[in-house]
mmCIF file of C-alpha atoms (C1' of nucleotides) and ligand atoms in Angstrom:
data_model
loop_
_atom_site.group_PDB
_atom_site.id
_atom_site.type_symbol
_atom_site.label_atom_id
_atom_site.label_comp_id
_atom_site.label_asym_id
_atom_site.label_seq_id
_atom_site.Cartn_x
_atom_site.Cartn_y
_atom_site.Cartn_z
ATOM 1 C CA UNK A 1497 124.184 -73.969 -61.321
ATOM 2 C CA UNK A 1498 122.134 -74.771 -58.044
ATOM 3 C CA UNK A 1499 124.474 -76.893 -57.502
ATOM 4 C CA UNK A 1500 125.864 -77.454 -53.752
ATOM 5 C CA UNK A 1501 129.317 -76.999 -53.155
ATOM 6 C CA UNK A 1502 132.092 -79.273 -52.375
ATOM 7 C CA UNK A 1503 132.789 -77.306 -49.302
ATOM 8 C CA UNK A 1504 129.273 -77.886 -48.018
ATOM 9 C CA UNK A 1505 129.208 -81.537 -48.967
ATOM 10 C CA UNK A 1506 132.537 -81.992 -47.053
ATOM 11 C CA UNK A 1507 130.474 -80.645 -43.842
ATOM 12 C CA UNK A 1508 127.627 -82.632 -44.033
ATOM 13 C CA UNK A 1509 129.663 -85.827 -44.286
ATOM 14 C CA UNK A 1510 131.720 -84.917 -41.595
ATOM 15 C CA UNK A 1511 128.635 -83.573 -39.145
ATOM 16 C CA UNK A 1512 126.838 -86.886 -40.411
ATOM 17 C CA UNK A 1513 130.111 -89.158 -38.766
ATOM 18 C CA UNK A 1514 129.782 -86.776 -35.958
ATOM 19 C CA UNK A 1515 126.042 -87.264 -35.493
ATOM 20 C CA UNK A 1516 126.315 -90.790 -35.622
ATOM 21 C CA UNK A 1517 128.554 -91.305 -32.837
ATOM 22 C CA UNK A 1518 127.549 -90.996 -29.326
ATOM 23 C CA UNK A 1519 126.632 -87.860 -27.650
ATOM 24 C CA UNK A 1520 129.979 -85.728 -27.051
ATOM 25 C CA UNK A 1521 131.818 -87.633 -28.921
ATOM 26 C CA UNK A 1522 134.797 -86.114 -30.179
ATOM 27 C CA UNK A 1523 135.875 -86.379 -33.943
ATOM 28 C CA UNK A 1524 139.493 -84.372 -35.371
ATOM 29 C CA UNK A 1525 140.119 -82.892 -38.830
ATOM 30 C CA UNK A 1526 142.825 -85.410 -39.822
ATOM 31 C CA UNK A 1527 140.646 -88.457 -38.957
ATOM 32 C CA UNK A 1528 137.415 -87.181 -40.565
ATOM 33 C CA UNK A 1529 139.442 -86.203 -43.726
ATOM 34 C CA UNK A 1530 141.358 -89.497 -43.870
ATOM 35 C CA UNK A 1531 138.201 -91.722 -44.011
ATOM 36 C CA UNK A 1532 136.028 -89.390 -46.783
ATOM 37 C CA UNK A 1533 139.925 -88.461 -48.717
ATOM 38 C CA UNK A 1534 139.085 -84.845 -48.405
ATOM 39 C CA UNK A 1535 141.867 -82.599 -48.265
ATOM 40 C CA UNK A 1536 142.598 -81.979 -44.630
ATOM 41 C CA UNK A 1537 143.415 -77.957 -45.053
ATOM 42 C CA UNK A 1538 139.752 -77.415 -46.812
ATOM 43 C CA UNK A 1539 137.794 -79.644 -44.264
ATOM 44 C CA UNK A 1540 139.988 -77.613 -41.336
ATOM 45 C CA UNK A 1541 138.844 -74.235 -43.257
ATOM 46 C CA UNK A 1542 135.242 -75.836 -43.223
ATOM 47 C CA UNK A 1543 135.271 -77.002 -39.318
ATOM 48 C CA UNK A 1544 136.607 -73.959 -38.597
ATOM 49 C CA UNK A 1545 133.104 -72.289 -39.883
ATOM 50 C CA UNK A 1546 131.099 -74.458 -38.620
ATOM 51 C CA UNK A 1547 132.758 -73.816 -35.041
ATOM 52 C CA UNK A 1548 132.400 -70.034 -35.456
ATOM 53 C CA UNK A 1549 128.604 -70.274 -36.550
ATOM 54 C CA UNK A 1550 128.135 -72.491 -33.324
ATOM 55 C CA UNK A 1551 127.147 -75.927 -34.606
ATOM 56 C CA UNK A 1552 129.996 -77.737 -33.876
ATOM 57 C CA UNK A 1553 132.445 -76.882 -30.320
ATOM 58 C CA UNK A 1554 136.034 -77.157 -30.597
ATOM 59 C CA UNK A 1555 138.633 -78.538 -28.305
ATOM 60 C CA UNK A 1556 141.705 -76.959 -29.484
ATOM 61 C CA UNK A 1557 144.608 -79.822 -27.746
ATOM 62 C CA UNK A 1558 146.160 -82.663 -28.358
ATOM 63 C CA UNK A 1559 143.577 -85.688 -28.212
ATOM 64 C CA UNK A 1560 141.150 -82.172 -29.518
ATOM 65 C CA UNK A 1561 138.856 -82.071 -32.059
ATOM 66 C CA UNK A 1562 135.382 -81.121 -32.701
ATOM 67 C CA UNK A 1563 132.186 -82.227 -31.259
ATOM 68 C CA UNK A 1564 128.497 -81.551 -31.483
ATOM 69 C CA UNK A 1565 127.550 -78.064 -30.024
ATOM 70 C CA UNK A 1566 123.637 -79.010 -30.363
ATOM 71 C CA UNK A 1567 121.780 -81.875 -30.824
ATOM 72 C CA UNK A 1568 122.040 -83.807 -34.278
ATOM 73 C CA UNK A 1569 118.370 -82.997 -34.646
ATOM 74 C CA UNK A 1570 118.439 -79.192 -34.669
ATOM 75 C CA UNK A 1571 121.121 -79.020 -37.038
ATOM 76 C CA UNK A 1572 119.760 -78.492 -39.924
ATOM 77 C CA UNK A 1573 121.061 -78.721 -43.723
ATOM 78 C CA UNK A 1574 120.186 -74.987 -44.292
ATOM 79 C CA UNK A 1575 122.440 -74.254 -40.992
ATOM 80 C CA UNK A 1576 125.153 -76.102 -42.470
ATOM 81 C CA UNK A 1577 124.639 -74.294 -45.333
ATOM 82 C CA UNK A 1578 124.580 -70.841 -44.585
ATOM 83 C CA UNK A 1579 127.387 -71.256 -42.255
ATOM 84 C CA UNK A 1580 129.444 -73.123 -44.688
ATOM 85 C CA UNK A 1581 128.900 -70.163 -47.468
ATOM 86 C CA UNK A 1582 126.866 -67.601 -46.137
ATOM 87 C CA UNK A 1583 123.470 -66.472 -47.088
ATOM 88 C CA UNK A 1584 121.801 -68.555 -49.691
ATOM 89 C CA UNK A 1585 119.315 -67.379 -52.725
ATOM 90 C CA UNK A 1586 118.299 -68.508 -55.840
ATOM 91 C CA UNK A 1587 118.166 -65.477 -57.236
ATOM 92 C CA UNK A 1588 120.721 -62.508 -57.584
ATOM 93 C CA UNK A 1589 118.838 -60.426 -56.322
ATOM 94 C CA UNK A 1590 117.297 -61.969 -52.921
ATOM 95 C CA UNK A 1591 120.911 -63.353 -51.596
ATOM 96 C CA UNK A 1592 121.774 -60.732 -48.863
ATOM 97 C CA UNK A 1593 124.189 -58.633 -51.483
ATOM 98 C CA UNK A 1594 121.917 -56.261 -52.279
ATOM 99 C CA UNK A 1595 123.737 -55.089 -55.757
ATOM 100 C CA UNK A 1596 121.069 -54.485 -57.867
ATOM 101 C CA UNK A 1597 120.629 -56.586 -60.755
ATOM 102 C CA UNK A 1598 120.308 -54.138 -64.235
ATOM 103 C CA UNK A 1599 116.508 -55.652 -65.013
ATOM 104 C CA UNK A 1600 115.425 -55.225 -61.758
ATOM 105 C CA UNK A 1601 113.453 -51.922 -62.461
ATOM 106 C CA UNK A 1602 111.523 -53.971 -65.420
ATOM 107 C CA UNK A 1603 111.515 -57.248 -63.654
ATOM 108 C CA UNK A 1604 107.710 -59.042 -62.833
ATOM 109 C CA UNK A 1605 108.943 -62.330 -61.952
ATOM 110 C CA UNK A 1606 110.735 -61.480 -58.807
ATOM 111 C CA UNK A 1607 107.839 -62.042 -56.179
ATOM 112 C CA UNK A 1608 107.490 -65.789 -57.857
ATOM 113 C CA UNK A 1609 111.018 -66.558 -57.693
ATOM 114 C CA UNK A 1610 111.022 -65.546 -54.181
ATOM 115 C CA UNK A 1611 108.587 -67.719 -53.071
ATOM 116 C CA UNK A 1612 110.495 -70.472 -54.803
ATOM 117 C CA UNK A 1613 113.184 -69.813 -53.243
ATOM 118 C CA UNK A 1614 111.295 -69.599 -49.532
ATOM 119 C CA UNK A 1615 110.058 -73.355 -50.836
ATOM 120 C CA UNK A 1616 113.307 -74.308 -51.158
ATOM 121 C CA UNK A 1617 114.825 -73.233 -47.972
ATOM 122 C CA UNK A 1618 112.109 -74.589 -46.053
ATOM 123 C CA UNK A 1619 112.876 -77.888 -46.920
ATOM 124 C CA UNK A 1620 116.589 -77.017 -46.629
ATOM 125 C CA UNK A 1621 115.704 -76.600 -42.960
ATOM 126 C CA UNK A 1622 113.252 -79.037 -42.219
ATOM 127 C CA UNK A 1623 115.905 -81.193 -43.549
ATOM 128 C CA UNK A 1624 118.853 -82.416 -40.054
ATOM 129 C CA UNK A 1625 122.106 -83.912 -40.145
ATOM 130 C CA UNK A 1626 120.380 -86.686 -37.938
ATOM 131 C CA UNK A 1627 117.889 -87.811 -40.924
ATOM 132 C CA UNK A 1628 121.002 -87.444 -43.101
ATOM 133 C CA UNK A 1629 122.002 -91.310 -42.074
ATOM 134 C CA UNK A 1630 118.322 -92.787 -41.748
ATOM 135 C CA UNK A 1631 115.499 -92.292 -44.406
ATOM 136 C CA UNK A 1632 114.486 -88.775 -44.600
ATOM 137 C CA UNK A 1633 110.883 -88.469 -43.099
ATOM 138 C CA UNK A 1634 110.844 -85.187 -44.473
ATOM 139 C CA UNK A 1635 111.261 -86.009 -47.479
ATOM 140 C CA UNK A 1636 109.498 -88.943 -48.328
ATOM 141 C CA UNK A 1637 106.339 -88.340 -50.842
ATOM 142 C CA UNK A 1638 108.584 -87.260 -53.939
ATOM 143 C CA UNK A 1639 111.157 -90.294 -54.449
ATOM 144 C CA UNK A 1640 110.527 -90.785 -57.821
ATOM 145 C CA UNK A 1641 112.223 -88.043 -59.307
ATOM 146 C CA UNK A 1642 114.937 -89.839 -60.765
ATOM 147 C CA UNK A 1643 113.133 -89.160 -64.170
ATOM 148 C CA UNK A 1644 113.267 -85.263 -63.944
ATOM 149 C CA UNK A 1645 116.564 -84.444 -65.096
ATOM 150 C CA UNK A 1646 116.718 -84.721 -68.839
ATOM 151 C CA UNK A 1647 112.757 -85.119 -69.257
ATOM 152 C CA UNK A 1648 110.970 -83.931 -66.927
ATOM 153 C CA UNK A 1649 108.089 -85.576 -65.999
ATOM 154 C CA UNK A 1650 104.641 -83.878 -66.441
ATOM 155 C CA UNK A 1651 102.802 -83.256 -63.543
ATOM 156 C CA UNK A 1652 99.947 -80.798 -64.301
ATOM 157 C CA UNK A 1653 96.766 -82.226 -65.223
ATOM 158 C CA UNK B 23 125.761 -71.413 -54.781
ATOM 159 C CA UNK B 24 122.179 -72.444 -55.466
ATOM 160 C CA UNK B 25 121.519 -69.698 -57.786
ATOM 161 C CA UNK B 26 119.877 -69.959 -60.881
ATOM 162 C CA UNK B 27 122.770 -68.363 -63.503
ATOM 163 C CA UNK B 28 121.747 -65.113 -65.326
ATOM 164 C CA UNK B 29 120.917 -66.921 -68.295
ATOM 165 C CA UNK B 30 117.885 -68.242 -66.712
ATOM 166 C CA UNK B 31 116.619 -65.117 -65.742
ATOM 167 C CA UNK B 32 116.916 -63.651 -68.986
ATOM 168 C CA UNK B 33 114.948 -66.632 -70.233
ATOM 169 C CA UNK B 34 112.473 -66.386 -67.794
ATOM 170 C CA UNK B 35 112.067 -62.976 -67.899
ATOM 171 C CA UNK B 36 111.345 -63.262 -71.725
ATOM 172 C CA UNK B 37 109.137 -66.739 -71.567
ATOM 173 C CA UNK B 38 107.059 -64.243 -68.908
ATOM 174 C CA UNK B 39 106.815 -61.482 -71.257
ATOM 175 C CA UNK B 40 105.449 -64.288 -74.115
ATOM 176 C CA UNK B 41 102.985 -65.593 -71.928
ATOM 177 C CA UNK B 42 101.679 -62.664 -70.992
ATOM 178 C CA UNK B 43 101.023 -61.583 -75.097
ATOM 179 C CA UNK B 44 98.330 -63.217 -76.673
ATOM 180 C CA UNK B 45 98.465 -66.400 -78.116
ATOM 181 C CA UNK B 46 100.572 -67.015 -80.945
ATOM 182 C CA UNK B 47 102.012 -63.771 -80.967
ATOM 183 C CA UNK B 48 105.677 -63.042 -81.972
ATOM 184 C CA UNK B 49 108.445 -61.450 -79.989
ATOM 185 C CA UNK B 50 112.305 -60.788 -81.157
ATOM 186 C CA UNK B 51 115.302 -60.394 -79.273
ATOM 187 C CA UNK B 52 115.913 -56.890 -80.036
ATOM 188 C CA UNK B 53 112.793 -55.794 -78.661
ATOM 189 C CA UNK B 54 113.150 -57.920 -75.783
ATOM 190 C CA UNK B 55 116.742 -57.148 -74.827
ATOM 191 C CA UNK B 56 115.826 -53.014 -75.066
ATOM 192 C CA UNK B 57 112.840 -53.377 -72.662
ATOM 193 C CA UNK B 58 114.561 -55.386 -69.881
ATOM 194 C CA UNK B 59 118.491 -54.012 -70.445
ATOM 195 C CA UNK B 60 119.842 -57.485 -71.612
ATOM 196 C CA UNK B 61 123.003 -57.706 -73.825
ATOM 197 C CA UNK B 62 121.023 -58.623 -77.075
ATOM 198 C CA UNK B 63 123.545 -61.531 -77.871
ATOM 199 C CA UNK B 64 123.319 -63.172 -74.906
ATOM 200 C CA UNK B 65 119.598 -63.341 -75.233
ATOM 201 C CA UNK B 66 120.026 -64.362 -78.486
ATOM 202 C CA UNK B 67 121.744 -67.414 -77.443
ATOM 203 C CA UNK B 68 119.310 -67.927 -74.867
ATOM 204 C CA UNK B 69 116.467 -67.989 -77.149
ATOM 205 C CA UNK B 70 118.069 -70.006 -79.476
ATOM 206 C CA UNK B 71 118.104 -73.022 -77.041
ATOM 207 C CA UNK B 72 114.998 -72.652 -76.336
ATOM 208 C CA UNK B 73 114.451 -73.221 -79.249
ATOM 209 C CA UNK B 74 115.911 -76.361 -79.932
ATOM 210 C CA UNK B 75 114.603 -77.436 -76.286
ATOM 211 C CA UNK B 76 110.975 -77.220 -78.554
ATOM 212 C CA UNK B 77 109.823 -74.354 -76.026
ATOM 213 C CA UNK B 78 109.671 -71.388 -78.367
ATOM 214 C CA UNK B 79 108.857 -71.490 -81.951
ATOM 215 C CA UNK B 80 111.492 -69.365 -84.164
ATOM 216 C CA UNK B 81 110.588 -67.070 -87.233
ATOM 217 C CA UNK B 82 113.919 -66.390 -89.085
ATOM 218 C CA UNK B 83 112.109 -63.456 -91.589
ATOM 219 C CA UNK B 84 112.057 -59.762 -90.958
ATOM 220 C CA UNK B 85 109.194 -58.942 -88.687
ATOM 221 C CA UNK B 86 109.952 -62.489 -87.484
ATOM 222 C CA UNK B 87 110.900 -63.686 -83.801
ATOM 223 C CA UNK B 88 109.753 -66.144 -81.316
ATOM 224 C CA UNK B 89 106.720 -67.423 -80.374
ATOM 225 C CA UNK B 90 105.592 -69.758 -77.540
ATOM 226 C CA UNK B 91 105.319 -73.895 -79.223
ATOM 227 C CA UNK B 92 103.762 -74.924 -76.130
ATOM 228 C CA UNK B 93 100.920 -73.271 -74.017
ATOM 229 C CA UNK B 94 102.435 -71.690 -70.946
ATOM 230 C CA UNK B 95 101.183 -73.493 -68.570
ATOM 231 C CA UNK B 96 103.188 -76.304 -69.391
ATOM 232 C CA UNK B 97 106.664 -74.714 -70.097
ATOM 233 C CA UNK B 98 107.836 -75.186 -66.328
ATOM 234 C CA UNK B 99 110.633 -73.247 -64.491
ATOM 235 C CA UNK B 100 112.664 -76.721 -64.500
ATOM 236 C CA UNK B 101 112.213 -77.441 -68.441
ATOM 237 C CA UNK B 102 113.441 -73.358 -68.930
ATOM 238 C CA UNK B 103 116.254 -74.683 -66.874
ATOM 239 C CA UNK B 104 117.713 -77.883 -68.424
ATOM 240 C CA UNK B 105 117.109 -76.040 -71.471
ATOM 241 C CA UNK B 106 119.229 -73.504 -70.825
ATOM 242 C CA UNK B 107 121.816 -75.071 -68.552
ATOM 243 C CA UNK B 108 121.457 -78.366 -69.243
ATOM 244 C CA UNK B 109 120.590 -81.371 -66.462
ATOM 245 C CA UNK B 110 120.328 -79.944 -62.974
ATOM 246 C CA UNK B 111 121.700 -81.885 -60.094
ATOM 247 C CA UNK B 112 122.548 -80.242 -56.198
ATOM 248 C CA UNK B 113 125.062 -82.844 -55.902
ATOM 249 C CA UNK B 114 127.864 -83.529 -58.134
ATOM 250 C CA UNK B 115 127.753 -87.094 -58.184
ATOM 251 C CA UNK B 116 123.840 -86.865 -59.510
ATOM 252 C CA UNK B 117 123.724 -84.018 -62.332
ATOM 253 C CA UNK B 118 124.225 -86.463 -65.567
ATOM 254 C CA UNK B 119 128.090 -85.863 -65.617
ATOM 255 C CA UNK B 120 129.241 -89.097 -64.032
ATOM 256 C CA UNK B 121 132.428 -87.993 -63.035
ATOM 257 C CA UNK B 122 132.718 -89.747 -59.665
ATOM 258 C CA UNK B 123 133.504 -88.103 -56.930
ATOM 259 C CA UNK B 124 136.323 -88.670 -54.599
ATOM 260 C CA UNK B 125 134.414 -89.347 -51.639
ATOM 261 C CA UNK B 126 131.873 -91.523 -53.327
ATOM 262 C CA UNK B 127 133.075 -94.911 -51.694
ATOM 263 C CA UNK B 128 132.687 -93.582 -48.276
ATOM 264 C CA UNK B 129 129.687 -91.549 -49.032
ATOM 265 C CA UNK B 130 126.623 -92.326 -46.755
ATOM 266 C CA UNK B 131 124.467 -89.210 -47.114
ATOM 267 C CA UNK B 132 123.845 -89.544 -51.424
ATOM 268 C CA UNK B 133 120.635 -91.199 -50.984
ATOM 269 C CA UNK B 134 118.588 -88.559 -48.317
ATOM 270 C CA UNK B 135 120.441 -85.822 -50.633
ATOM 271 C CA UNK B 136 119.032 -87.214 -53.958
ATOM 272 C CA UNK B 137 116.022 -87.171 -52.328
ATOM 273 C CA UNK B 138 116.011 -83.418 -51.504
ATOM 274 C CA UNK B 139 117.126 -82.901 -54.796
ATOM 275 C CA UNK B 140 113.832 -84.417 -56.236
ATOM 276 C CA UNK B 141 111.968 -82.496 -53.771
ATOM 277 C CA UNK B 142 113.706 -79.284 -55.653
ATOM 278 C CA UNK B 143 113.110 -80.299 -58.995
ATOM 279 C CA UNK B 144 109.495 -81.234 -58.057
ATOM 280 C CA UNK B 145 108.719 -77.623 -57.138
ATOM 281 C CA UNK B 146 110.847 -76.271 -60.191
ATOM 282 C CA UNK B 147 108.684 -78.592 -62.378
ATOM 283 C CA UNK B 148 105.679 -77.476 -60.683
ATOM 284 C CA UNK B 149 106.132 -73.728 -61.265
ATOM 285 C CA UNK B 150 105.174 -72.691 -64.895
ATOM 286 C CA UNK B 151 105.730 -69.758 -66.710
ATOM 287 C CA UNK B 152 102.123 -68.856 -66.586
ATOM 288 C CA UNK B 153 102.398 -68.582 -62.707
ATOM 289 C CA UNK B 154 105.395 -66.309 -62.686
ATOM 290 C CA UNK B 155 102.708 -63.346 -63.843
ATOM 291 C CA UNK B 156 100.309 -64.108 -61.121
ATOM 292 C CA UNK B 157 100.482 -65.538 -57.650
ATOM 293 C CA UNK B 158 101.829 -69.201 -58.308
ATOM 294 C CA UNK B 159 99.164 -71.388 -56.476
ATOM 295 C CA UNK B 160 101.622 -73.816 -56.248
ATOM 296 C CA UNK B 161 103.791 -71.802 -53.695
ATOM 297 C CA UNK B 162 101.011 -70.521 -51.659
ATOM 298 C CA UNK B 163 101.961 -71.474 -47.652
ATOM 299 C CA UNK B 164 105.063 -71.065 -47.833
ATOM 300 C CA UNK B 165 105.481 -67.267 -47.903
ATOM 301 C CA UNK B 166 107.037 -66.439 -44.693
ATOM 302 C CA UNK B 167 110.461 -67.559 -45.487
ATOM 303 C CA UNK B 168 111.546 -64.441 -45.538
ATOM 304 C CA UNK B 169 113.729 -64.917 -42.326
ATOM 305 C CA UNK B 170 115.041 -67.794 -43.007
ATOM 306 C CA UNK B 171 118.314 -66.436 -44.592
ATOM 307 C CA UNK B 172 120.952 -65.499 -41.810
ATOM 308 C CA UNK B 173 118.936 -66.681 -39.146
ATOM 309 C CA UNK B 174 117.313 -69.855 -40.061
ATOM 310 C CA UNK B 175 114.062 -70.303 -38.824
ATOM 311 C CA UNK B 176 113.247 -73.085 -35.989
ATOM 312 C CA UNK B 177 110.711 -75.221 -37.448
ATOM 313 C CA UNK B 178 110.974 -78.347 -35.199
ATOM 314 C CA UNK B 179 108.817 -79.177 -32.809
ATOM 315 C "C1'" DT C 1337 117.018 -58.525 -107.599
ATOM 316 C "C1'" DT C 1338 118.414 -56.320 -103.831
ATOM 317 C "C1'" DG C 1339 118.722 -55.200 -99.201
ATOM 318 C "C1'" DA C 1340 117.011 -54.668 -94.603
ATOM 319 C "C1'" DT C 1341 115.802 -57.547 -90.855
ATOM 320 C "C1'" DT C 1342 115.674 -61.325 -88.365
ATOM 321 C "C1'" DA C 1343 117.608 -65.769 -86.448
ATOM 322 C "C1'" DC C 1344 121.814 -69.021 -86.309
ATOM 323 C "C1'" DA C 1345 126.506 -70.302 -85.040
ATOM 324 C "C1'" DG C 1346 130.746 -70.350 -82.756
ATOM 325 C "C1'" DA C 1347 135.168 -68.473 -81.409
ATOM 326 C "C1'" DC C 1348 136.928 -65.487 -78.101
ATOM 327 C "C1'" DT C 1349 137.867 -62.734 -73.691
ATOM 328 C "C1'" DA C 1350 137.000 -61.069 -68.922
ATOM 329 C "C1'" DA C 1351 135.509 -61.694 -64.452
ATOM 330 C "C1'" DA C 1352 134.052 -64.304 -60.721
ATOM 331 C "C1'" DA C 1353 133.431 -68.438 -58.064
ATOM 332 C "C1'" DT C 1354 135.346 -72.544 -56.677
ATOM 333 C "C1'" DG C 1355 138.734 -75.913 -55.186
ATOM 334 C "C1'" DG C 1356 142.962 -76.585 -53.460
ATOM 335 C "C1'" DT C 1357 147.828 -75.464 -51.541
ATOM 336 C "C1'" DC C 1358 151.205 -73.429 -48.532
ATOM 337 C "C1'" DT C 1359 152.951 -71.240 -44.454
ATOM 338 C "C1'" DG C 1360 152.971 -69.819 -39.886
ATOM 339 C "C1'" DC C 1361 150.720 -68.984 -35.289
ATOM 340 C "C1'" DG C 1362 148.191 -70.261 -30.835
ATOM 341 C "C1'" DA C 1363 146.330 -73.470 -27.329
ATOM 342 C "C1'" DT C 1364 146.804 -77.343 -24.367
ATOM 343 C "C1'" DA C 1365 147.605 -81.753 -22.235
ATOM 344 C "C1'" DA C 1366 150.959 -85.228 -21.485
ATOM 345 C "C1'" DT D 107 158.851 -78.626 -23.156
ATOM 346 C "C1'" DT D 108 156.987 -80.580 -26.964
ATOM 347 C "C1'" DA D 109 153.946 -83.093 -30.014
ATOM 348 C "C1'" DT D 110 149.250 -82.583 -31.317
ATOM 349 C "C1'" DC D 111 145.638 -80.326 -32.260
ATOM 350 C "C1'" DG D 112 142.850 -76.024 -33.987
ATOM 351 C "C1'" DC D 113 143.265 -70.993 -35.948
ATOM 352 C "C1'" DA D 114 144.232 -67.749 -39.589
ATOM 353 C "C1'" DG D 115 145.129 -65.966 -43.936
ATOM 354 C "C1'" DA D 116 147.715 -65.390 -48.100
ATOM 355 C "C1'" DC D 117 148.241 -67.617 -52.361
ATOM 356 C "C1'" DC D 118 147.408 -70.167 -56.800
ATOM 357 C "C1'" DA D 119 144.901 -73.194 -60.350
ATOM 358 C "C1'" DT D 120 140.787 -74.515 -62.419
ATOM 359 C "C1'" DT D 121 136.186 -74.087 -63.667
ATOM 360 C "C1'" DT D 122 132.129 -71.599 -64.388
ATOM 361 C "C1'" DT D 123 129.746 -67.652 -65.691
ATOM 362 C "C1'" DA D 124 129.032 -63.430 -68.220
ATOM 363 C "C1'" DG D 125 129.761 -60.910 -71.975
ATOM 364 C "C1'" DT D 126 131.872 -59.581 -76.674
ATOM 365 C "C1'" DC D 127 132.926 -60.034 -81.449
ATOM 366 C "C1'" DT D 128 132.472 -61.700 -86.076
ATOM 367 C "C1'" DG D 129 130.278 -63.817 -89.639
ATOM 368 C "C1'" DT D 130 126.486 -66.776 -91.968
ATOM 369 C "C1'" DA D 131 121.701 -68.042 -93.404
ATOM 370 C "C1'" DA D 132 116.750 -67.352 -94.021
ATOM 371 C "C1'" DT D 133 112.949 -64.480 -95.391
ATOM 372 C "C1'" DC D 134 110.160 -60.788 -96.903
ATOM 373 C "C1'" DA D 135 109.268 -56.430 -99.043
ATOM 374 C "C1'" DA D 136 110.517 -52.786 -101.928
HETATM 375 S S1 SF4 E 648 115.881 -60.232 -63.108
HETATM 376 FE FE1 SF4 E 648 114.385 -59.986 -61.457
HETATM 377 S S2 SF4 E 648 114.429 -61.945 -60.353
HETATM 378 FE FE2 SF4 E 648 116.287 -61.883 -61.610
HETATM 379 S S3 SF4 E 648 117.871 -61.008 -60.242
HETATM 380 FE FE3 SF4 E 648 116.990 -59.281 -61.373
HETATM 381 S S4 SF4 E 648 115.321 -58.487 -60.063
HETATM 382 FE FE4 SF4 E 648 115.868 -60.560 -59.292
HETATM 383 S S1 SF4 E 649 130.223 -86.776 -51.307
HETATM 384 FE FE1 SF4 E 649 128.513 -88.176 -51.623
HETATM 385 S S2 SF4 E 649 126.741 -86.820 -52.058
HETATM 386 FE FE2 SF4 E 649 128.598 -85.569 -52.306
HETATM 387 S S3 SF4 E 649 129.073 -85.699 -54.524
HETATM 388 FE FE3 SF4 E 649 130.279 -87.322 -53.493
HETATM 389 S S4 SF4 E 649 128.964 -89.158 -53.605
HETATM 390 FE FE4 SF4 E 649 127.637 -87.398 -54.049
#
DNA sequence: TTGATTACAGACTAAAATGGTCTGCGATAA
DNA sequence: TTATCGCAGACCATTTTAGTCTGTAATCAA
């Protein structure tokens, strides 16, 4: 639960090699799959998204492969993401599908969640494959979160 | 992917609903389960975790029930959460279970990902039960998210 | 004392999401 | 012309999630 998926964590490692090699550079499935041991048919599946959603250009040939269809910096996580699994919400009933959950006519908590969920992409976004392999400027502020999982910390006060 | 499970929502829906009647006062899972549709054993097993998570207060007697054991401002969306689903991690390699992944030797983006994850469980920690029946301060400025689902939003600039 | 009402506990099944495999086709440069 | 690459989709196994079923234990009131 809220957990990313392997699929997506396959892309960013392999748009993170791509991002740090020079501009244009051109990167194939069985390489990138060799060096992080991912399967090569599920990372081909995964490029193969990625190329449709227009992050990444293909070069279908021998000596082919993929390589950066925009600049390291404008590809965000949330791209990567949506293109990876499609549309992306915390919530049933906010995630594109529109099958109505069975509380929704009693439900008061949905505005909240939403803007949760808003919070959430936005950093999602504001988050690029470039920052992926330097410290995330983004994100620095909240580092000490290490002692949230099984007790979280309190913060109100 | 990303979504909070169903179990959640039923406990958030109820931990809303408890907030929202005055202090002290006692709820059971019949009465709960009728007014928002849930299957009644499901939100018994929801409630009973909460329970042991020392969230809710449990009144095994006839006219008996549940009742809030902490004020609701400080039950937050992330303690309903490990409560219910246990430790919460976006990556696998970072959710308590410490089965390594396969790709953990090569792996170069853990650290900026742990670091968005914090930035998730901040906000989730941040959000209290209390603000899920009003408009949760803690969100405001970040409303406009709405687009940001199949067309990701271009924040960069 | 009895019984209705409530929570407690856990096995069990069904459905869906996820992760992975297998097979074959299409493009292109050497 | 052929080896190397991407393209496409069916297929299966595992895990997670959602829901069901059955039975026990505590408490209060009649
Ligand atoms: S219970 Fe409310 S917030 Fe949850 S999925 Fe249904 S409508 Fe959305
Ligand atoms: S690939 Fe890296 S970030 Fe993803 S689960 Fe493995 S170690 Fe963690």
């Amino acid at each position: 639960m809220l957990k990313l998926t392997k699929k997506v964590d396959y892309a960013l490692l392999a748009l993170n090699l791509m991002a740090k090699t020079e501009e244009g550079g051109i990167s194939n499935v069985r390489d990138i799959a060799a060096l992080y041991s991912i399967p090569p048919e599920i990372l081909a599946k995964v490029m193969q998204k990625l190329s449709k959603s227009g992050l990444i250009q293909s070069h279908n040939a021998p000596k082919g492969g993929y390589s950066l269809k925009l600049p390291a910096e404008e590809i965000s996580v949330l791209k990567v993401l949506v293109a990876v699994e499609g549309p992306v919400g915390i919530v049933s009933c906010s995630d594109g599908t529109d099958k109505s959950c069975q509380q929704r006519g009693q439900c008061d908590i949905r505005s909240p969640l939403e803007k949760l969920q808003n919070n959430i992409l936005w950093f999602l976004e504001a988050l690029s494959i470039r920052e992926l392999g330097q410290e995330p400027a983004v994100l620095k502020g909240v580092t000490d979160g290490s002692s949230l999982f099984g007790q979280p910390l309190h913060h109100k006060g």
